[in-house]
Coordinates of C-alpha atoms and ligand atoms in Angstrom, one line a residue:
M565 CA -10.8 1.1 17.6
A566 CA -7.0 -0.9 16.4
K567 CA -5.9 -3.6 18.1
Y568 CA -2.3 -4.1 18.4
I569 CA 0.2 -7.0 17.7
F570 CA 4.0 -6.6 18.7
V571 CA 6.3 -9.1 17.0
T572 CA 9.6 -9.7 19.5
G573 CA 12.8 -11.1 18.5
G574 CA 14.9 -13.4 21.0
V575 CA 18.2 -16.1 20.5
V576 CA 19.9 -14.5 17.7
S577 CA 19.0 -11.8 15.0
S578 CA 18.2 -11.7 11.7
L579 CA 15.2 -14.1 12.5
G580 CA 13.1 -13.0 9.8
K581 CA 10.3 -11.3 12.5
G582 CA 10.3 -9.6 9.2
L583 CA 8.5 -12.1 7.5
T584 CA 6.5 -13.0 9.7
S585 CA 5.5 -10.3 10.7
A586 CA 4.2 -9.1 6.7
A587 CA 3.4 -12.7 6.5
L588 CA 1.1 -11.8 9.7
G589 CA -0.7 -9.0 8.3
C590 CA -1.4 -10.4 5.1
L591 CA -3.0 -13.3 6.3
L592 CA -4.7 -10.5 9.0
E593 CA -5.4 -8.7 5.4
A594 CA -7.2 -11.4 4.0
R595 CA -9.8 -11.8 6.3
G596 CA -10.6 -8.5 5.4
L597 CA -8.8 -5.8 8.5
K598 CA -6.9 -3.1 7.8
V599 CA -3.5 -3.7 8.9
G600 CA -1.0 -1.3 9.5
I601 CA 2.4 -2.1 9.7
Q602 CA 5.2 -0.8 11.5
K603 CA 9.5 -1.2 12.4
L604 CA 10.7 0.3 15.2
D605 CA 14.8 0.0 14.7
P606 CA 17.3 0.1 18.0
Y607 CA 20.1 2.4 16.3
I608 CA 21.3 5.8 17.2
N609 CA 20.6 7.0 13.5
V610 CA 17.5 8.9 12.8
D611 CA 17.0 6.4 10.1
P612 CA 19.3 3.9 7.9
G613 CA 19.2 6.9 5.0
T614 CA 23.2 7.2 6.0
M615 CA 24.3 3.8 6.4
S616 CA 26.3 2.2 3.7
P617 CA 24.9 -0.6 2.8
Y618 CA 27.1 -2.7 3.8
E619 CA 26.4 -1.6 7.3
H620 CA 22.5 -2.3 6.6
G621 CA 21.8 -3.4 4.1
E622 CA 19.5 -1.6 1.3
V623 CA 18.2 1.2 2.2
Y624 CA 13.9 0.9 1.3
V625 CA 12.3 4.9 0.8
T626 CA 8.2 5.1 0.9
D627 CA 5.7 7.0 -1.1
D628 CA 6.2 9.8 1.0
G629 CA 10.4 9.8 0.8
A630 CA 11.0 8.7 4.4
E631 CA 14.3 6.5 4.5
T632 CA 13.4 3.4 6.3
D633 CA 14.7 -0.1 6.7
L634 CA 14.9 -3.0 5.0
D635 CA 11.8 -4.5 6.4
L636 CA 9.6 -2.3 5.4
G637 CA 10.2 -3.8 1.5
H638 CA 8.5 -6.9 3.1
Y639 CA 5.8 -5.1 4.5
E640 CA 5.1 -3.9 1.1
R641 CA 5.2 -7.4 -0.7
F642 CA 2.9 -9.5 1.4
T643 CA 0.5 -7.0 2.5
N644 CA -1.5 -3.7 0.1
T645 CA -0.4 -1.7 3.8
P646 CA -0.1 2.0 3.3
L647 CA 3.5 2.4 4.3
N648 CA 5.3 6.0 5.3
K649 CA 6.5 8.1 7.4
L650 CA 5.3 6.6 10.6
S651 CA 6.6 3.1 9.8
N652 CA 9.6 3.3 10.6
F653 CA 10.6 4.9 14.3
T654 CA 14.3 4.4 15.2
T655 CA 16.0 5.2 19.0
G656 CA 17.7 8.0 17.0
S657 CA 14.5 10.4 16.3
I658 CA 13.2 9.6 19.1
Y659 CA 15.3 10.6 21.5
D660 CA 15.7 13.8 18.3
S661 CA 12.1 14.8 19.3
V662 CA 12.2 14.1 22.8
I663 CA 15.6 16.7 22.2
R664 CA 13.7 19.1 20.5
K665 CA 10.9 19.4 22.8
E666 CA 12.8 19.0 26.1
R667 CA 15.0 22.5 24.0
E668 CA 11.7 24.1 23.0
G669 CA 10.8 23.5 27.6
G670 CA 7.7 21.4 26.0
Y671 CA 9.4 19.6 29.9
L672 CA 7.3 22.2 31.5
G673 CA 10.9 22.2 33.7
K674 CA 11.0 18.2 34.5
T675 CA 13.7 16.5 34.6
V676 CA 13.9 14.2 31.3
Q677 CA 14.1 10.6 31.5
V678 CA 13.6 7.3 29.6
V679 CA 10.7 6.1 31.9
P680 CA 8.7 7.4 31.6
H681 CA 9.5 10.9 28.7
I682 CA 12.1 8.2 26.1
T683 CA 8.7 5.3 26.7
D684 CA 6.0 8.0 25.9
A685 CA 7.4 9.2 23.0
I686 CA 7.6 5.5 21.4
K687 CA 4.5 4.8 22.5
A688 CA 3.4 7.9 20.4
C689 CA 4.6 6.5 17.5
V690 CA 2.6 3.9 17.8
L691 CA -0.7 5.0 19.0
K692 CA -0.2 7.6 15.3
M693 CA 0.0 5.2 13.2
A694 CA -2.7 3.7 15.6
E695 CA -5.1 6.8 13.8
Q696 CA -5.1 6.2 10.4
D697 CA -7.7 4.3 10.2
L698 CA -6.6 0.6 10.9
D699 CA -8.4 -2.2 13.1
V700 CA -4.7 -4.1 14.2
V701 CA -1.0 -2.0 14.1
I702 CA 1.3 -4.4 13.7
T703 CA 5.0 -3.1 15.3
E704 CA 8.0 -5.0 14.8
I705 CA 10.2 -4.7 18.1
G706 CA 14.2 -4.6 16.3
G707 CA 17.1 -6.1 17.5
T708 CA 17.2 -9.8 19.8
V709 CA 15.5 -9.0 23.5
G710 CA 18.9 -9.6 26.1
D711 CA 20.3 -6.5 23.7
I712 CA 20.9 -3.3 25.8
E713 CA 19.5 -1.3 23.2
S714 CA 15.9 -2.5 23.0
L715 CA 15.7 -2.5 26.1
P716 CA 12.6 1.1 26.0
F717 CA 11.5 -0.4 23.8
L718 CA 9.6 -3.1 25.1
E719 CA 9.0 -1.5 28.3
A720 CA 6.8 0.9 26.2
I721 CA 5.4 -1.7 25.0
R722 CA 5.0 -3.3 28.4
Q723 CA 3.0 -0.1 29.5
F724 CA 1.2 -0.3 26.2
G725 CA -0.5 -3.1 26.7
L726 CA -1.1 -1.9 30.8
E727 CA -2.6 1.3 29.5
Q728 CA -4.4 -0.2 26.4
G729 CA -6.3 -2.8 27.7
R730 CA -4.5 -6.6 27.3
D731 CA -7.7 -7.9 25.2
R732 CA -6.8 -4.8 23.3
V733 CA -2.1 -5.8 23.0
M734 CA -1.3 -8.8 22.4
Y735 CA 3.0 -10.2 22.5
M736 CA 4.1 -12.9 19.3
H737 CA 7.6 -13.2 20.3
L738 CA 10.1 -15.6 17.7
T739 CA 12.7 -17.9 18.3
L740 CA 14.6 -19.7 17.3
L741 CA 15.2 -23.5 18.0
P742 CA 19.4 -24.4 16.7
Y743 CA 19.6 -28.4 16.0
L744 CA 22.6 -29.6 16.7
R745 CA 23.3 -32.5 13.8
A746 CA 25.5 -35.2 16.1
I747 CA 22.6 -35.5 18.3
G748 CA 19.9 -34.8 15.9
E749 CA 18.0 -33.1 18.1
V750 CA 16.2 -29.9 18.8
K751 CA 17.2 -28.0 22.0
T752 CA 15.2 -25.3 23.5
K753 CA 16.1 -23.9 26.5
P754 CA 17.9 -20.7 24.2
T755 CA 14.0 -20.0 23.5
Q756 CA 13.0 -21.3 27.5
H757 CA 16.0 -18.3 29.0
S758 CA 14.4 -15.8 25.6
V759 CA 11.2 -16.2 27.1
G760 CA 12.2 -15.8 30.7
K761 CA 14.3 -12.3 29.8
L762 CA 11.0 -10.8 28.6
R763 CA 8.4 -12.2 31.7
E764 CA 11.4 -10.3 33.3
I765 CA 10.5 -7.3 31.9
G766 CA 6.7 -8.0 32.1
I767 CA 5.8 -9.3 28.8
L768 CA 4.5 -12.8 28.4
P769 CA 4.3 -13.7 25.5
D770 CA 0.4 -14.5 23.9
V771 CA 2.1 -16.3 20.9
L772 CA 5.4 -18.0 19.9
V773 CA 6.6 -18.7 16.4
Y774 CA 9.9 -21.0 16.7
R775 CA 12.2 -20.9 13.6
T776 CA 13.1 -24.9 13.0
E777 CA 15.6 -26.2 10.5
V778 CA 13.7 -29.6 11.1
S779 CA 10.4 -30.2 11.8
V780 CA 9.6 -30.8 15.9
D781 CA 7.0 -33.7 16.9
E782 CA 5.1 -32.4 20.2
S783 CA 6.7 -33.3 22.6
V784 CA 9.5 -30.5 21.8
R785 CA 6.2 -28.2 21.0
K786 CA 4.5 -29.2 25.0
K787 CA 8.1 -28.4 26.7
I788 CA 7.6 -25.1 25.0
S789 CA 4.8 -25.1 25.9
L790 CA 4.8 -25.8 29.9
F791 CA 8.4 -24.5 30.1
C792 CA 7.5 -20.7 28.7
N793 CA 3.2 -20.8 29.8
I794 CA 2.3 -20.3 27.0
P795 CA -0.4 -21.8 26.1
L796 CA -0.4 -24.7 23.2
D797 CA -2.4 -24.4 20.6
A798 CA -0.1 -21.2 21.0
V799 CA 3.3 -22.7 19.9
F800 CA 3.5 -22.3 15.6
E801 CA 6.5 -23.5 14.2
E802 CA 8.6 -21.9 11.2
K803 CA 10.7 -24.5 9.6
D804 CA 12.6 -23.1 6.8
V805 CA 10.1 -22.9 3.8
D806 CA 11.3 -25.2 0.9
H807 CA 11.0 -23.5 -1.9
S808 CA 9.6 -20.2 -1.7
I809 CA 8.9 -16.5 1.2
Y810 CA 6.6 -16.9 -0.2
E811 CA 5.1 -19.5 1.4
L812 CA 5.0 -18.3 5.1
P813 CA 1.4 -16.9 4.9
L814 CA 0.3 -19.9 3.8
V815 CA 2.2 -22.3 6.6
L816 CA 1.3 -19.8 9.1
Q817 CA -2.2 -20.1 7.7
R818 CA -2.0 -24.2 8.2
Q819 CA -1.2 -23.9 11.8
G820 CA -4.7 -21.7 12.3
V821 CA -2.2 -18.1 13.8
D822 CA -5.4 -16.0 11.8
D823 CA -7.6 -17.0 13.8
L824 CA -5.9 -17.4 17.2
V825 CA -4.8 -13.8 16.8
L826 CA -8.9 -12.6 16.2
K827 CA -9.7 -14.7 18.9
R828 CA -7.4 -13.7 21.1
L829 CA -8.3 -10.4 20.4
Q830 CA -11.9 -10.3 19.9
I831 CA -11.8 -9.0 16.8
S832 CA -15.2 -10.6 14.5
P833 CA -12.8 -11.2 10.9
K834 CA -14.8 -9.2 8.3
K835 CA -15.1 -12.0 5.2
E836 CA -13.5 -15.7 5.6
S837 CA -10.0 -16.0 4.4
D838 CA -8.1 -15.8 0.8
L839 CA -5.6 -17.0 0.0
S840 CA -6.4 -18.3 -3.4
A841 CA -3.7 -15.8 -5.3
W842 CA -0.6 -17.1 -2.8
E843 CA -1.7 -20.4 -3.2
N844 CA -1.8 -20.3 -7.5
L845 CA 1.6 -18.0 -6.7
V846 CA 3.0 -21.0 -4.4
E847 CA 1.8 -23.6 -7.1
R848 CA 4.0 -21.7 -9.9
I849 CA 6.5 -21.9 -7.8
I850 CA 6.6 -25.1 -7.2
T851 CA 5.5 -27.2 -10.8
Q852 CA 6.3 -23.9 -13.1
K853 CA 8.5 -26.0 -16.0
C854 CA 11.3 -22.7 -16.1
E855 CA 14.2 -21.6 -18.0
D856 CA 17.5 -20.7 -16.9
V857 CA 17.8 -17.0 -17.4
T858 CA 21.7 -15.8 -15.6
I859 CA 21.7 -12.1 -15.0
G860 CA 24.8 -9.9 -13.7
I861 CA 24.8 -7.1 -11.3
V862 CA 27.1 -4.7 -12.4
G863 CA 27.3 -2.9 -8.7
K864 CA 29.9 -2.5 -5.4
Y865 CA 27.8 -2.9 -2.8
I866 CA 27.2 -6.5 -4.5
E867 CA 29.2 -9.2 -1.7
L868 CA 25.9 -8.9 0.6
H869 CA 23.0 -9.7 -0.7
D870 CA 20.7 -8.1 1.7
A871 CA 22.4 -4.5 -0.4
Y872 CA 19.9 -4.7 -3.7
K873 CA 17.2 -7.2 -1.3
S874 CA 14.5 -5.4 -3.5
I875 CA 16.1 -5.0 -6.5
Y876 CA 16.5 -9.7 -6.6
E877 CA 13.1 -9.8 -5.0
A878 CA 11.8 -7.6 -8.1
L879 CA 13.9 -9.7 -10.4
D880 CA 13.0 -13.2 -8.4
H881 CA 8.5 -11.7 -8.9
A882 CA 9.3 -11.4 -12.8
G883 CA 10.6 -14.8 -12.6
I884 CA 8.2 -16.4 -11.6
D885 CA 5.6 -14.5 -13.9
S886 CA 7.9 -15.2 -16.9
G887 CA 8.6 -18.9 -16.5
A888 CA 12.5 -18.6 -16.2
K889 CA 14.5 -19.1 -13.8
V890 CA 17.1 -16.2 -13.0
S891 CA 20.0 -16.7 -11.4
L892 CA 22.4 -13.6 -10.4
K893 CA 25.6 -13.2 -11.7
K894 CA 26.8 -11.5 -8.6
I895 CA 30.0 -8.5 -10.2
E896 CA 31.7 -6.4 -8.7
A897 CA 32.1 -3.7 -10.5
E898 CA 35.7 -2.6 -9.1
E899 CA 36.9 -6.2 -10.6
V900 CA 35.7 -5.3 -13.9
E901 CA 37.5 -2.1 -13.8
R902 CA 41.0 -3.7 -13.8
D903 CA 40.3 -7.5 -15.9
G904 CA 37.7 -5.5 -18.7
A905 CA 33.6 -6.3 -18.9
E906 CA 34.5 -9.1 -21.3
K907 CA 35.7 -11.7 -18.6
F908 CA 32.6 -11.2 -16.6
L909 CA 29.6 -10.6 -18.4
R910 CA 30.4 -12.9 -21.9
D911 CA 28.4 -15.6 -20.5
V912 CA 25.8 -13.5 -19.1
D913 CA 22.0 -13.0 -20.6
A914 CA 20.9 -9.6 -19.9
V915 CA 23.3 -6.8 -17.0
L916 CA 21.8 -4.9 -14.3
V917 CA 23.7 -1.9 -12.9
P918 CA 22.5 -1.0 -9.8
G919 CA 22.0 2.2 -7.6
G920 CA 24.0 2.7 -5.5
F921 CA 26.6 5.7 -4.6
G922 CA 30.4 7.4 -4.4
S923 CA 33.3 6.6 -7.3
R924 CA 34.3 3.4 -6.2
G925 CA 33.7 1.1 -8.9
I926 CA 32.8 3.7 -11.9
E927 CA 34.6 3.4 -14.2
G928 CA 33.8 -0.4 -14.3
M929 CA 30.2 0.1 -13.9
I930 CA 30.9 1.9 -17.6
S931 CA 32.7 -0.7 -19.3
A932 CA 29.7 -2.7 -18.6
A933 CA 27.2 -0.6 -20.0
Q934 CA 29.7 0.0 -23.0
Y935 CA 29.6 -3.4 -23.3
A936 CA 26.1 -4.2 -23.0
R937 CA 25.5 -1.7 -25.7
E938 CA 27.7 -3.2 -28.4
N939 CA 27.1 -6.8 -27.7
A940 CA 23.3 -5.9 -27.9
I941 CA 23.2 -7.6 -24.6
P942 CA 19.8 -5.8 -21.9
Y943 CA 20.6 -3.4 -20.4
F944 CA 19.1 -1.7 -17.2
G945 CA 20.0 0.9 -15.2
I946 CA 18.4 1.5 -12.5
C947 CA 19.2 5.5 -10.6
L948 CA 22.7 5.7 -10.3
G949 CA 22.2 2.8 -13.6
L950 CA 20.4 5.1 -15.9
Q951 CA 23.3 8.1 -14.9
I952 CA 26.5 5.3 -15.8
A953 CA 23.7 4.3 -19.0
V954 CA 23.8 8.4 -20.2
I955 CA 28.1 8.8 -19.3
E956 CA 28.6 5.7 -21.1
F957 CA 26.5 7.2 -24.3
A958 CA 27.3 10.7 -24.2
R959 CA 31.8 9.2 -23.9
N960 CA 31.2 6.2 -26.6
K961 CA 28.5 7.3 -29.0
C962 CA 28.8 11.2 -28.5
R963 CA 31.9 11.6 -28.8
M964 CA 31.8 14.0 -25.9
N965 CA 35.5 11.9 -24.0
D966 CA 34.7 14.0 -21.0
A967 CA 31.6 12.7 -20.5
N968 CA 31.0 12.5 -16.5
S969 CA 28.7 13.3 -13.4
T970 CA 30.0 15.6 -10.5
E971 CA 29.0 13.2 -8.5
F972 CA 32.8 11.8 -9.7
D973 CA 34.8 14.7 -10.5
K974 CA 33.8 17.9 -9.5
S975 CA 34.9 19.9 -11.9
C976 CA 34.3 17.7 -15.2
Q977 CA 34.3 19.8 -18.4
V978 CA 30.7 18.2 -19.6
P979 CA 28.6 17.9 -16.5
V980 CA 26.2 15.3 -17.9
I981 CA 25.3 14.8 -14.8
D982 CA 25.1 17.0 -12.1
L983 CA 23.1 18.5 -9.7
M984 CA 20.0 20.8 -9.6
A985 CA 20.1 24.0 -8.6
E986 CA 18.6 23.4 -4.9
Q987 CA 20.6 20.3 -4.2
Q988 CA 24.2 22.7 -5.4
D989 CA 25.4 23.5 -1.4
V990 CA 23.5 21.1 0.6
T991 CA 25.8 20.0 4.2
D992 CA 23.5 17.9 6.0
K993 CA 23.7 14.3 5.1
G994 CA 19.9 13.0 6.2
G995 CA 17.3 13.2 4.1
T996 CA 18.5 16.4 1.5
M997 CA 17.9 13.8 -1.4
R998 CA 15.3 13.6 -3.8
L999 CA 13.4 11.7 -2.0
G1000 CA 10.1 9.5 -2.1
A1001 CA 6.9 9.7 -4.9
Y1002 CA 7.2 12.0 -8.2
P1003 CA 5.1 11.5 -11.2
C1004 CA 6.9 10.7 -14.8
R1005 CA 5.2 10.9 -18.1
I1006 CA 5.7 8.5 -21.3
K1007 CA 6.0 8.9 -23.8
K1008 CA 4.0 6.5 -26.2
G1009 CA 5.2 4.9 -28.9
T1010 CA 8.5 3.5 -26.2
L1011 CA 9.8 0.7 -24.9
A1012 CA 9.2 2.0 -21.7
F1013 CA 5.6 2.7 -22.4
D1014 CA 5.6 -1.9 -23.5
C1015 CA 7.1 -2.4 -20.1
Y1016 CA 4.2 0.1 -17.8
G1017 CA 1.2 0.9 -20.6
E1018 CA 0.2 4.1 -19.4
E1019 CA 1.7 7.6 -19.2
D1020 CA 1.4 8.3 -16.2
I1021 CA 3.0 6.6 -14.2
S1022 CA 5.0 7.3 -9.8
E1023 CA 7.6 5.9 -8.8
R1024 CA 9.9 6.2 -5.9
H1025 CA 13.2 8.3 -6.0
R1026 CA 16.9 8.2 -3.9
H1027 CA 19.2 10.2 -5.4
R1028 CA 21.5 14.2 -5.9
W1029 CA 22.4 13.8 -9.4
E1030 CA 20.4 14.3 -12.7
L1031 CA 20.0 14.2 -15.7
N1032 CA 21.1 17.7 -16.8
N1033 CA 18.9 18.9 -19.9
K1034 CA 21.7 21.0 -21.8
Y1035 CA 22.7 17.9 -23.3
L1036 CA 20.0 16.2 -24.0
E1037 CA 20.2 17.2 -27.3
V1038 CA 23.2 15.9 -28.6
L1039 CA 22.9 12.8 -26.4
E1040 CA 19.1 12.4 -28.8
A1041 CA 20.8 13.2 -32.0
N1042 CA 23.0 10.4 -31.2
G1043 CA 20.2 7.9 -30.5
M1044 CA 19.4 8.0 -27.1
V1045 CA 16.0 8.8 -26.5
P1046 CA 14.9 10.7 -23.1
S1047 CA 10.8 8.5 -22.8
G1048 CA 9.6 9.3 -19.5
I1049 CA 9.7 13.0 -18.5
N1050 CA 9.0 14.3 -14.5
P1051 CA 5.8 17.4 -15.6
E1052 CA 6.3 19.2 -12.6
S1053 CA 9.9 19.3 -13.6
N1054 CA 10.7 19.1 -17.0
L1055 CA 13.6 16.5 -15.0
V1056 CA 14.4 13.0 -17.5
E1057 CA 13.6 10.4 -15.8
I1058 CA 13.9 7.5 -18.0
V1059 CA 16.1 7.0 -21.2
E1060 CA 16.3 4.7 -23.9
V1061 CA 18.2 3.1 -27.2
P1062 CA 15.7 2.2 -29.8
E1063 CA 19.1 1.0 -32.3
H1064 CA 19.2 -1.6 -29.2
P1065 CA 16.9 -4.6 -28.5
W1066 CA 17.0 -3.2 -25.1
Y1067 CA 18.7 -0.9 -23.0
M1068 CA 17.3 0.8 -20.0
G1069 CA 17.6 3.5 -17.5
V1070 CA 15.6 4.2 -14.8
Q1071 CA 16.0 7.7 -12.2
F1072 CA 14.2 6.3 -9.9
H1073 CA 13.7 2.6 -8.1
P1074 CA 11.1 0.7 -10.0
E1075 CA 11.7 -2.0 -7.6
F1076 CA 10.3 -1.3 -4.4
K1077 CA 7.4 -0.9 -5.8
S1078 CA 7.0 -5.4 -7.2
K1079 CA 5.1 -7.5 -5.8
P1080 CA 4.9 -11.4 -5.8
I1081 CA 1.4 -11.4 -7.2
K1082 CA 1.2 -7.5 -9.1
P1083 CA 5.1 -8.3 -11.1
H1084 CA 6.5 -5.4 -12.5
G1085 CA 6.6 -4.0 -15.6
V1086 CA 9.6 -3.3 -16.4
F1087 CA 11.9 -5.8 -14.4
N1088 CA 9.2 -8.8 -16.5
N1089 CA 10.0 -6.6 -19.7
F1090 CA 13.6 -6.5 -19.5
V1091 CA 14.0 -11.3 -17.5
K1092 CA 11.4 -11.2 -21.2
A1093 CA 14.2 -9.3 -23.9
A1094 CA 16.8 -11.2 -21.0
L1095 CA 14.7 -15.2 -22.0
A1096 CA 14.9 -13.4 -25.8
R1097 CA 18.7 -13.7 -25.5
K1098 CA 19.9 -15.7 -24.6
R1099 CA 17.5 -18.1 -26.5
N1100 CA 18.6 -15.8 -29.8
T1101 CA 22.8 -16.5 -29.0
K1102 CA 23.4 -19.6 -30.5
N1103 CA 25.8 -22.1 -28.8
P1104 CA 25.3 -20.3 -24.9
N1105 CA 27.3 -23.4 -23.4
E1106 CA 29.6 -22.4 -25.6
Q1107 CA 30.5 -18.8 -23.9
S1108 CA 30.1 -20.0 -20.8
A1109 CA 34.1 -18.7 -18.9
P1110 CA 34.9 -18.8 -14.9
S1111 CA 34.6 -16.6 -14.0
S1112 CA 35.8 -14.6 -10.3
A1113 CA 32.2 -13.3 -9.3
V1114 CA 29.7 -15.4 -7.5
T1115 CA 27.0 -16.7 -9.2
E1116 CA 23.8 -18.0 -7.7
N1117 CA 20.6 -18.4 -7.6
G1118 CA 17.7 -16.1 -7.6
E1119 CA 16.0 -17.1 -3.8
Ligands
LIG671 N1 24.6 8.4 -6.6 C1 23.2 9.1 -7.4 C2 22.8 9.8 -6.4 O1 22.8 10.9 -4.7 C3 22.4 8.0 -7.3 C4 21.7 7.7 -6.5 C5 21.5 6.0 -6.2 O2 21.6 5.0 -7.2 N2 20.7 5.7 -5.5 O3 22.2 10.6 -7.4

């Protein structure tokens, strides 16, 4: 029978509950346990699929096509846990199911209320997760303790402990110790208040993890223990990591978090902990001599780092693997539209155009793709980035000046990117895209085959528009190769241009499957191409020119 760990957060948001839950999952897997991780989000959207990336960062997609919170990306990067539709629920999805049941007469005339009906539905989400033959279910509660929105979730997990038995359920609370620079002290008061808020609801945390900028001494830990009523050996420190978020499992393990959790939940581990893969990774991150490489990301949600979270992580993984320090030059597509690609791209070693929706900035991305193609700069287009590459190629190489996507110009004369028949009259905006994993067959002897090393692959999708096969012949005649095809629908999944050193567009999102200890082949190959480009370009320093775009380190 599964055991349960609930992770809550207090004091401020964005504390890294997702990372902590993921790192905990990693530690428990290292003891041979089958772990499931899920997130319960307090917002009312049924899923984050309809939210702007500016609101909520990237939408992470699972194999079974669930559009989920970006924290699930951390869960997959740190663990081997199976993520699916049971891994993310929201207030919206829970109310939706309760209201549907009420409309069907499922409550037999009863008054439907937050307690017990909504709280029952919340508990059912956790129990459903456990049905997947798991030893431990980790459930992260989104939001911050004290918010109005998260109250039903906290009430539900309190009831859960009562019903399942306190020896099968534990609560982990993550807080912040603010550091007051002027007096050189960290403060525990907000943590005390946050734990007090949880106690008011009836939850006494079993474990407290505090985030801090500076390491604190034993007296502070003792104070937290005493004032929060949590045993000293269950108070753990999560100081800002020195080099990489991937140090986190090691940081927690050194303090014995996994031992304490196993003891508290009376779980016998199946093996001694083996984190050697993570130790090697971190060792490499810290000691490896790296060559700098700059990748220009030309996108439309560029100001918000979280909007392309998995892409940045995947580039980071590939950098670690290839001995490259990947710097991101984040370029707003609209600025490229205004000032031209040269200004922004003359000093980059490669160009990446990520996914996106709607027409803003599209012409800027198209000129970035043209600049990369004509100047032999490695180009990697992801989802929208493939569509951009195809439009650019059709216009400038195949001389079809009116080529476009019907997403940007409904009545365009040369719709090289178009809706599939079944998407033509979709009006519901939620969950109606081509979502989740689809197979792809790769042609041997292509760049794609070099990247994957196998013919049959599966990758995750999230889009409505497709390459219009009507134009495939003319694209091919001009040198574009459809190197990956969906064997069932015949849709083009990968395009490349062999006469270019590295030019590839993929209709799917490979970034979702990259892990630090198993970097993705396409990202690896792309970063290597950027390194090669850098080495081959004479006097790269002379080319640097000031631009208004932000350059920052990969992490
Ligand atoms: N807007 C495009 C489509 O719906 C691309 C989507 C994406 O990049 N995820 O097909």
